[in-house]
Coordinates of C-alpha atoms and ligand atoms in Angstrom, one line a residue:
M1 CA -20.3 -8.4 29.1
S2 CA -23.8 -8.8 27.4
E3 CA -25.2 -5.6 26.0
A4 CA -28.2 -5.7 28.2
K5 CA -26.0 -5.6 31.3
I6 CA -24.1 -2.4 30.4
G7 CA -24.8 0.5 32.5
R8 CA -24.3 4.2 31.9
R9 CA -21.0 4.2 33.7
D10 CA -19.8 1.4 31.4
W11 CA -20.9 3.5 28.3
M12 CA -19.0 6.4 29.5
K13 CA -15.9 4.4 30.3
L14 CA -15.9 2.9 26.8
G15 CA -16.6 6.3 25.2
G16 CA -16.2 7.4 21.5
L17 CA -16.6 5.4 18.3
G18 CA -14.1 2.6 19.3
G19 CA -16.1 1.8 22.5
A20 CA -19.3 1.8 20.6
A21 CA -17.8 -0.6 18.1
A22 CA -16.5 -2.8 20.8
L23 CA -20.1 -3.0 22.1
L24 CA -21.5 -3.7 18.8
S25 CA -19.0 -6.5 18.3
G26 CA -19.2 -7.9 21.9
C27 CA -15.9 -6.7 23.3
S28 CA -13.1 -8.9 21.9
K29 CA -12.5 -9.1 18.2
P30 CA -11.2 -12.3 17.0
T31 CA -8.4 -12.3 14.4
A32 CA -9.2 -13.7 10.9
G33 CA -7.3 -16.9 11.8
E34 CA -9.6 -17.4 14.8
A35 CA -12.8 -17.3 12.7
K36 CA -14.3 -20.7 12.1
G37 CA -15.8 -22.8 9.3
E38 CA -15.3 -23.5 5.6
V39 CA -16.9 -21.1 3.3
R40 CA -18.4 -22.3 0.1
G41 CA -20.3 -19.1 -0.9
I42 CA -20.4 -15.4 0.1
V43 CA -23.5 -13.3 -0.3
F44 CA -22.3 -9.7 0.1
M45 CA -25.3 -7.3 0.4
V46 CA -25.3 -3.5 -0.1
S47 CA -27.9 -1.0 0.9
D48 CA -26.1 1.8 -1.1
G49 CA -26.1 5.1 0.8
M50 CA -27.9 3.8 3.9
S51 CA -27.3 6.0 6.9
T52 CA -27.7 4.2 10.2
G53 CA -30.9 6.2 11.1
V54 CA -32.6 4.4 8.0
L55 CA -32.7 1.1 9.9
T56 CA -34.7 2.4 12.6
M57 CA -37.2 4.3 10.4
A58 CA -37.5 1.2 8.1
E59 CA -38.3 -1.0 11.1
N60 CA -41.0 1.5 12.4
F61 CA -42.4 2.1 8.8
S62 CA -42.4 -1.8 8.1
H63 CA -44.6 -2.1 11.2
I64 CA -47.0 0.5 9.9
V65 CA -47.4 -0.8 6.4
R66 CA -46.8 -4.5 6.9
K67 CA -47.6 -5.2 10.4
K68 CA -44.2 -6.8 11.0
G69 CA -40.7 -5.7 11.5
T70 CA -37.6 -5.9 9.2
R71 CA -35.4 -8.9 8.8
W72 CA -32.2 -6.8 9.2
W73 CA -33.4 -5.6 12.7
E74 CA -34.1 -9.2 13.6
L75 CA -30.6 -10.2 12.2
I76 CA -29.0 -7.7 14.5
N77 CA -30.6 -9.4 17.5
D78 CA -29.7 -12.7 16.5
P79 CA -26.9 -14.1 18.6
A80 CA -25.6 -16.2 15.9
S81 CA -24.9 -13.0 14.0
V82 CA -21.8 -10.9 14.2
R83 CA -22.2 -7.0 14.1
G84 CA -19.6 -4.4 13.1
L85 CA -19.0 -0.9 11.5
M86 CA -17.7 -0.4 8.0
E87 CA -15.1 2.3 7.8
N88 CA -15.4 3.8 4.4
S89 CA -13.2 6.9 3.6
S90 CA -11.7 7.0 0.2
A91 CA -8.1 7.9 -0.7
N92 CA -8.9 11.5 -1.2
S93 CA -11.8 12.3 1.2
Y94 CA -13.3 11.5 4.6
V95 CA -16.5 11.0 2.3
T96 CA -16.4 8.2 -0.3
D97 CA -18.4 7.9 -3.3
S98 CA -19.9 4.5 -4.5
S99 CA -17.1 3.8 -7.0
A100 CA -14.2 4.3 -4.5
A101 CA -16.0 2.4 -1.7
S102 CA -16.9 -0.5 -4.0
S103 CA -13.3 -0.5 -5.5
A104 CA -12.1 -0.8 -2.0
W105 CA -14.2 -3.9 -1.5
G106 CA -13.5 -5.2 -4.9
G107 CA -9.8 -4.1 -5.5
G108 CA -8.4 -4.1 -1.9
V109 CA -7.0 -0.6 -2.1
K110 CA -8.5 2.8 -1.3
I111 CA -8.8 4.9 -4.2
N112 CA -9.9 8.5 -5.2
N113 CA -13.7 9.3 -5.5
G114 CA -14.9 8.8 -9.2
A115 CA -12.6 6.1 -10.5
V116 CA -13.1 2.3 -10.6
N117 CA -10.2 0.1 -9.6
I118 CA -7.7 3.0 -10.7
R119 CA -5.4 3.7 -7.9
P120 CA -4.2 7.2 -7.1
D121 CA -0.8 6.6 -8.7
G122 CA -2.5 5.3 -12.0
S123 CA -2.0 1.7 -11.5
K124 CA -4.8 -0.7 -11.8
S125 CA -6.2 -3.0 -9.2
T126 CA -7.7 -6.3 -10.2
P127 CA -11.4 -6.7 -9.1
I128 CA -12.2 -9.6 -7.0
L129 CA -14.5 -11.2 -9.5
R130 CA -11.7 -11.5 -12.1
H131 CA -9.6 -13.0 -9.5
L132 CA -12.3 -15.5 -8.6
K133 CA -13.2 -16.2 -12.3
K134 CA -9.8 -17.4 -13.0
L135 CA -9.9 -19.8 -10.2
G136 CA -13.0 -21.3 -11.5
R137 CA -15.5 -19.8 -9.0
R138 CA -18.9 -18.6 -10.0
T139 CA -19.9 -15.0 -9.7
G140 CA -23.0 -12.8 -9.7
L141 CA -24.0 -9.0 -9.6
V142 CA -27.5 -8.1 -8.8
T143 CA -28.8 -4.5 -8.4
T144 CA -31.7 -2.1 -8.7
A145 CA -29.4 0.5 -10.4
T146 CA -27.9 0.0 -13.8
I147 CA -25.8 -3.2 -13.7
T148 CA -22.9 -0.9 -14.8
H149 CA -23.2 1.4 -11.9
A150 CA -20.4 2.0 -9.5
T151 CA -21.3 -0.5 -6.8
P152 CA -21.4 -3.5 -9.2
A153 CA -18.7 -2.1 -11.2
G154 CA -16.1 -2.1 -8.3
F155 CA -16.3 -5.8 -8.1
A156 CA -15.6 -6.6 -11.8
A157 CA -14.5 -3.4 -13.8
V158 CA -11.6 -1.1 -14.2
T159 CA -12.0 2.4 -15.7
A160 CA -10.8 6.0 -14.9
N161 CA -14.3 7.3 -14.7
R162 CA -17.3 5.6 -13.1
D163 CA -19.7 7.4 -15.5
D164 CA -18.3 5.4 -18.5
E165 CA -20.8 2.8 -18.1
H166 CA -20.5 1.7 -21.8
I167 CA -16.9 0.9 -21.1
I168 CA -17.8 -1.1 -18.0
A169 CA -20.5 -3.1 -19.8
P170 CA -18.4 -5.3 -22.0
Q171 CA -15.9 -5.9 -19.1
Y172 CA -18.4 -8.0 -17.4
L173 CA -18.2 -10.6 -20.2
G174 CA -16.8 -13.9 -19.1
V175 CA -16.2 -12.3 -15.6
V176 CA -19.7 -12.4 -14.2
D177 CA -22.0 -15.5 -14.8
L178 CA -25.1 -13.8 -13.4
L179 CA -26.0 -10.2 -14.1
M180 CA -29.5 -8.7 -13.2
G181 CA -30.4 -5.0 -12.9
G182 CA -31.1 -2.0 -15.0
G183 CA -28.8 -0.5 -17.8
M184 CA -30.0 -1.8 -21.3
N185 CA -28.7 1.7 -22.5
F186 CA -25.1 0.4 -22.1
F187 CA -25.6 -2.7 -24.1
S188 CA -28.0 -2.0 -26.8
P189 CA -26.3 -0.8 -30.1
Q190 CA -29.1 1.6 -30.7
K191 CA -28.2 3.4 -27.3
R192 CA -24.5 2.9 -26.8
V193 CA -22.3 5.9 -27.7
D194 CA -20.2 3.6 -30.0
S195 CA -23.2 1.7 -31.4
R196 CA -21.4 -1.5 -30.7
D197 CA -23.8 -4.4 -30.2
A198 CA -22.9 -5.6 -26.7
L199 CA -26.2 -7.7 -26.5
T200 CA -25.1 -10.0 -29.3
I201 CA -21.5 -10.3 -27.9
F202 CA -23.0 -11.5 -24.6
T203 CA -25.5 -13.8 -26.2
K204 CA -23.1 -15.3 -28.5
A205 CA -20.8 -16.0 -25.5
G206 CA -23.8 -18.0 -23.9
Y207 CA -25.5 -15.5 -21.9
E208 CA -29.5 -15.6 -21.9
L209 CA -30.7 -12.1 -22.4
I210 CA -33.7 -11.6 -20.0
E211 CA -35.9 -8.5 -20.2
D212 CA -39.0 -9.1 -18.1
R213 CA -40.0 -10.6 -14.8
D214 CA -41.8 -13.7 -16.2
T215 CA -39.0 -15.0 -18.1
L216 CA -36.4 -14.4 -15.2
L217 CA -38.7 -16.5 -12.9
K218 CA -38.7 -19.3 -15.4
S219 CA -35.0 -19.2 -16.3
K220 CA -32.6 -22.0 -15.6
S221 CA -29.7 -20.6 -17.5
D222 CA -26.2 -20.6 -15.8
K223 CA -25.3 -17.4 -17.5
V224 CA -27.7 -14.6 -17.4
L225 CA -27.8 -11.0 -18.7
G226 CA -31.0 -9.6 -17.1
L227 CA -31.6 -6.2 -18.1
F228 CA -35.1 -4.8 -17.1
S229 CA -34.6 -1.2 -17.7
G230 CA -32.9 1.3 -20.0
S231 CA -31.4 3.1 -16.9
H232 CA -31.9 2.3 -13.3
L233 CA -35.0 0.2 -12.1
P234 CA -37.8 2.3 -11.0
F235 CA -38.0 3.3 -7.4
E236 CA -39.9 0.8 -5.3
V237 CA -42.7 3.1 -4.4
D238 CA -43.3 3.9 -8.1
R239 CA -43.2 0.1 -9.0
L240 CA -45.7 -0.8 -6.4
N241 CA -48.1 2.0 -7.7
D242 CA -47.9 0.9 -11.3
P243 CA -49.5 -2.5 -12.5
E244 CA -47.4 -2.3 -15.6
L245 CA -44.1 -1.9 -13.7
I246 CA -45.2 -4.9 -11.4
K247 CA -45.6 -7.1 -14.4
K248 CA -42.5 -6.3 -16.1
I249 CA -39.8 -5.5 -13.3
P250 CA -38.7 -8.2 -10.9
T251 CA -38.2 -7.2 -7.3
L252 CA -34.7 -7.3 -5.8
A253 CA -35.8 -10.4 -3.8
E254 CA -37.0 -12.1 -7.0
M255 CA -33.6 -11.3 -8.8
S256 CA -31.6 -12.5 -5.6
E257 CA -33.5 -15.6 -5.3
G258 CA -33.0 -16.5 -8.8
A259 CA -29.1 -15.7 -8.8
L260 CA -28.6 -17.5 -5.4
K261 CA -30.6 -20.6 -6.3
N262 CA -28.4 -21.0 -9.5
L263 CA -25.2 -20.5 -7.6
L264 CA -26.3 -23.0 -4.8
G265 CA -27.1 -25.4 -7.5
H266 CA -23.5 -25.9 -8.6
P267 CA -20.6 -27.2 -6.8
E268 CA -18.2 -24.3 -7.3
K269 CA -17.4 -21.8 -4.7
F270 CA -19.1 -18.4 -5.5
L271 CA -19.5 -14.5 -4.6
L272 CA -22.7 -13.0 -5.1
Q273 CA -23.1 -9.2 -4.6
I274 CA -26.6 -7.8 -4.1
E275 CA -27.2 -4.1 -4.2
G276 CA -30.3 -2.1 -3.3
G277 CA -29.0 0.7 -5.5
R278 CA -31.7 3.4 -5.1
I279 CA -31.7 3.9 -1.4
D280 CA -28.8 6.2 -2.1
H281 CA -30.8 8.1 -4.9
G282 CA -33.7 8.5 -2.5
A283 CA -31.4 10.1 0.1
H284 CA -29.7 12.5 -2.6
S285 CA -33.2 13.7 -3.3
N286 CA -34.3 14.0 0.2
D287 CA -37.3 11.8 -0.8
I288 CA -38.3 9.8 2.2
A289 CA -40.9 7.8 0.2
G290 CA -38.4 6.8 -2.4
L291 CA -35.8 5.8 0.2
I292 CA -37.8 3.9 2.7
W293 CA -39.8 1.7 0.2
D294 CA -36.5 0.7 -1.5
Q295 CA -35.0 -0.1 1.9
L296 CA -37.9 -2.4 2.5
A297 CA -37.4 -4.1 -0.9
F298 CA -33.7 -4.5 0.1
D299 CA -34.9 -6.1 3.4
D300 CA -37.3 -8.6 1.5
A301 CA -34.1 -9.5 -0.5
L302 CA -32.1 -10.0 2.7
A303 CA -35.1 -12.2 4.1
K304 CA -35.1 -14.4 1.1
V305 CA -31.3 -14.8 1.2
L306 CA -31.3 -15.8 4.9
E307 CA -34.3 -18.2 4.2
M308 CA -32.4 -20.0 1.4
T309 CA -29.1 -20.3 3.4
A310 CA -30.9 -21.1 6.9
G311 CA -29.6 -24.3 8.3
R312 CA -26.4 -24.5 6.0
D313 CA -22.9 -24.1 7.6
D314 CA -21.2 -23.2 4.3
I315 CA -22.6 -19.8 3.3
L316 CA -21.5 -16.6 4.7
V317 CA -24.1 -13.7 4.4
I318 CA -22.7 -10.1 4.8
V319 CA -25.1 -7.1 4.9
T320 CA -23.8 -3.6 5.0
S321 CA -23.7 -0.2 3.2
D322 CA -21.0 1.7 1.3
H323 CA -21.5 5.1 3.0
G324 CA -24.2 7.2 4.6
N325 CA -26.0 9.6 2.6
A326 CA -27.9 12.8 3.9
N327 CA -28.2 11.1 7.2
P328 CA -32.0 11.1 7.6
G329 CA -33.6 11.0 10.8
L330 CA -37.1 11.3 12.4
N331 CA -37.2 14.5 14.6
G332 CA -39.8 14.4 17.7
T333 CA -42.6 16.8 16.8
G334 CA -45.4 18.3 19.1
K335 CA -45.5 18.8 22.7
N336 CA -43.7 15.9 24.4
Y337 CA -43.1 14.7 20.9
D338 CA -46.7 13.3 20.8
E339 CA -47.2 14.2 17.2
T340 CA -44.1 12.3 16.1
N341 CA -45.9 9.0 15.2
K342 CA -48.7 10.6 13.5
S343 CA -46.4 12.7 11.4
F344 CA -44.1 9.9 10.4
S345 CA -47.3 7.8 9.4
K346 CA -48.0 10.2 6.7
I347 CA -45.2 8.6 4.7
A348 CA -47.4 5.6 4.2
K349 CA -49.7 7.7 2.1
M350 CA -47.0 8.8 -0.3
T351 CA -47.5 7.0 -3.7
C352 CA -44.6 8.3 -5.8
S353 CA -40.9 9.3 -5.8
Y354 CA -39.9 12.7 -6.2
E355 CA -38.3 11.5 -9.5
K356 CA -41.6 10.5 -10.8
L357 CA -43.3 13.5 -9.4
F358 CA -41.0 16.1 -11.2
D359 CA -41.0 13.9 -14.3
D360 CA -44.9 14.1 -14.5
W361 CA -44.9 17.6 -13.5
G362 CA -42.5 18.6 -16.1
R363 CA -44.2 16.6 -18.9
S364 CA -47.6 18.1 -17.9
S365 CA -48.9 20.8 -20.2
E366 CA -49.7 22.7 -17.1
N367 CA -46.5 22.6 -15.3
T368 CA -47.2 25.7 -13.4
P369 CA -45.8 26.0 -9.7
E370 CA -49.4 25.9 -8.6
N371 CA -49.9 22.7 -10.1
L372 CA -46.8 21.2 -8.6
A373 CA -48.3 21.9 -5.2
A374 CA -51.6 20.2 -6.3
M375 CA -49.6 17.2 -7.5
I376 CA -47.8 17.1 -4.1
K377 CA -51.2 17.0 -2.4
E378 CA -52.4 14.4 -4.8
K379 CA -49.4 12.0 -4.9
L380 CA -47.6 12.7 -1.6
G381 CA -50.8 13.2 0.4
I382 CA -49.2 16.6 1.8
L383 CA -50.9 20.1 1.7
L384 CA -48.2 22.5 1.8
K385 CA -48.7 25.5 4.0
P386 CA -49.3 28.7 2.0
K387 CA -45.9 30.0 2.9
E388 CA -44.3 26.8 1.7
A389 CA -46.3 26.9 -1.5
A390 CA -45.2 30.4 -2.0
E391 CA -41.6 29.6 -1.4
L392 CA -41.8 26.6 -3.8
H393 CA -43.4 28.9 -6.3
S394 CA -40.8 31.6 -6.1
S395 CA -37.9 28.9 -6.2
L396 CA -39.5 27.4 -9.4
T397 CA -40.2 30.8 -11.1
A398 CA -37.2 32.9 -10.0
E399 CA -34.6 30.1 -9.4
V400 CA -34.0 31.6 -6.0
V401 CA -34.3 29.2 -3.0
S402 CA -34.1 31.2 0.2
E403 CA -32.0 28.7 2.3
W404 CA -28.7 29.4 4.0
S405 CA -27.4 26.0 3.8
E406 CA -25.7 25.4 0.4
Q407 CA -26.5 21.7 0.7
H408 CA -30.2 22.4 0.9
R409 CA -30.2 25.4 -1.7
N410 CA -31.8 23.4 -4.4
L411 CA -35.3 22.1 -5.3
P412 CA -34.9 18.6 -3.6
G413 CA -33.4 20.1 -0.6
L414 CA -36.1 22.6 -0.3
L415 CA -38.9 20.2 -0.8
G416 CA -37.3 17.6 1.6
Q417 CA -37.2 20.3 4.4
M418 CA -40.9 21.2 3.5
M419 CA -41.9 17.5 3.6
G420 CA -40.1 17.4 6.9
N421 CA -42.3 20.1 8.3
H422 CA -45.3 17.6 7.8
T423 CA -43.4 14.2 8.4
G424 CA -40.7 15.1 11.0
I425 CA -38.0 13.7 8.7
G426 CA -34.6 15.9 8.6
W427 CA -31.8 15.6 6.4
T428 CA -28.1 16.9 7.0
G429 CA -27.9 17.9 3.0
I430 CA -28.0 16.0 -0.3
S431 CA -24.7 14.5 -0.2
H432 CA -22.8 11.2 1.0
T433 CA -21.5 11.5 4.7
S434 CA -18.5 10.2 6.5
D435 CA -20.4 8.1 9.0
P436 CA -19.4 4.4 9.4
T437 CA -22.1 2.0 8.2
M438 CA -23.6 -1.0 9.9
I439 CA -22.4 -4.5 9.2
S440 CA -24.2 -7.7 10.1
A441 CA -22.6 -11.1 9.1
I442 CA -23.8 -14.6 9.7
G443 CA -22.3 -17.9 8.8
P444 CA -18.8 -19.3 8.7
Q445 CA -16.1 -16.9 9.3
A446 CA -18.7 -14.0 10.2
E447 CA -16.4 -13.0 13.0
R448 CA -14.1 -11.4 10.5
F449 CA -16.6 -8.7 10.1
S450 CA -16.9 -7.6 13.8
G451 CA -15.7 -4.4 15.3
I452 CA -14.4 -1.6 12.8
V453 CA -13.7 -3.0 9.4
P454 CA -11.8 -0.8 7.0
N455 CA -13.5 -1.2 3.7
H456 CA -10.4 -2.2 1.7
E457 CA -9.9 -5.1 4.2
V458 CA -13.0 -6.8 2.8
H459 CA -11.2 -7.8 -0.4
R460 CA -8.5 -9.7 1.6
H461 CA -11.3 -11.7 3.3
F462 CA -13.0 -12.5 0.1
L463 CA -9.6 -13.8 -1.3
E464 CA -8.8 -15.8 1.8
L465 CA -12.3 -17.3 1.9
L466 CA -12.8 -18.1 -1.9
G467 CA -9.4 -18.0 -3.4
Ligands
LIG1 ZN1 -24.8 8.4 -4.0

C-alpha cells in the first residue's frame, strides 16, 4: 500500500502510534536477518532534542532563507530510504535526557537519566566504541556541543554523572580516533578541575591537536583532537553573524566531511557519530532562531554525508534524534491563518541567539529592562508590544513572572511566548518531551531501522553490523 493511496478510512483503521509507524515504514517490518548488504561503515547522525515539528519548520525556513528545501526532507521522500520512529524512554522516566538516550544507543541498555553507561543496578555497560576499537575498527565523534557532552559520551565513556566532563575527556584516549567539537575546558590543564594536562596526554599518544578551522581543513591526520571552543561551539545564528567566528570555527558540515573523508580513506570498518548538539539548547531556551539555524547547519552536514556516500553500497547512514524538546510548532495566525507566513518569516531577520542576547545585555553597562527591549528590537527585529515590554520589565526587576505554567515561569519561557505572539511559534515548555523521534536510514541494512525502534536496540545493530 503506497502512502499516496491511503484514504481516510485506512488511517482510521490503522489508528494510534503503531498504525502511524506502520505507514512510516511501509507496512511490513523486515527482521534484522532479512536486511540486505555488507556494511563497511555507519554514519549515525543525531539532531539533539529535535521534536518532529522542527523538520517542517526547517523545511519552510530553508525555502525562505536559502530558496531550497532541506536534505532530510528530500531523504524522507526518497524511495531508497527507510523511515521509522525512535522510542526513547529511559529506565526511570518516559522522558529521557541525552545521556540515558545515548547510553541506550552506545551501551545497549536503558539506564536512569543523568548517568553515562552506568545501569540502574550500578553495573557498567561497555560503550560501543570501546567494543569496536578492540576489534580494530576506526571510530569518530563529531559535535557542536562539548565533545565530552552527553551524546558523544554515551558512545565511548562510563561515568555516574554526565556533568563530570573532566572525567569523560581522558576516557576517549585510544578509543576514539577522530574527536571534533567544543570542550577545550575539559582537556586544558589551566581549566581542568584537577589541573591534569589532558592535551599533552593526547598529543603524546599521536593525536593532532587542532584549534581552528583552517588547520582542520588542511589536516590529514588519522588521529585528531579538534577543540574549537572552551565550551560548546557558538549557535549557528551567532557564528553566521560574526566574521571572527566564521574564520575560527568550522561548520558541522566541515567537521563531518573531514572525519568521514578520513574514515573512508582506510580499509577498516568504522562508526562515526555526528551530533547537531545545540538544537536541544535552542529548544530549552525557547529560542527559535538559535534552534532553526542549527537545524539547517545539521542538515548541511547530512547533505555532505549523503553526497560523500552516494553511489556506494557499503555505507549505512542513519539520521535521527535522541528525544523531543519543548515541541515547537508554528501556530496559524490571523483570519484564515493568512498572517502565518508573514509571522514565520520574521525569524529570518533575527541575528542572534537568546544566549548571546542575554550575555551581551548582562555585560552592558546599561543593562536595564528598557535596554533589553531595545536590544530585542535591534537583534531580533521584534518590537515588543507595550504590555509585553512591561511584563518583561517586571519579571527582570521583581523576579516575578506572571505565568500559570511552571514550565514557562522563567525568563526564556516568557520571552519565548512573547516572541511567539509575533512569529506564531509555540512551545510546550522548556523541557525534553516523550515523543518518539524520526529516523531515516539509507544504505545496506537500512531496513533494520523501520517501524518503531527501541533506542537500546540500536546498539545490537551496531554490533551485528560492525562487530
Ligand atoms: Zn536537553
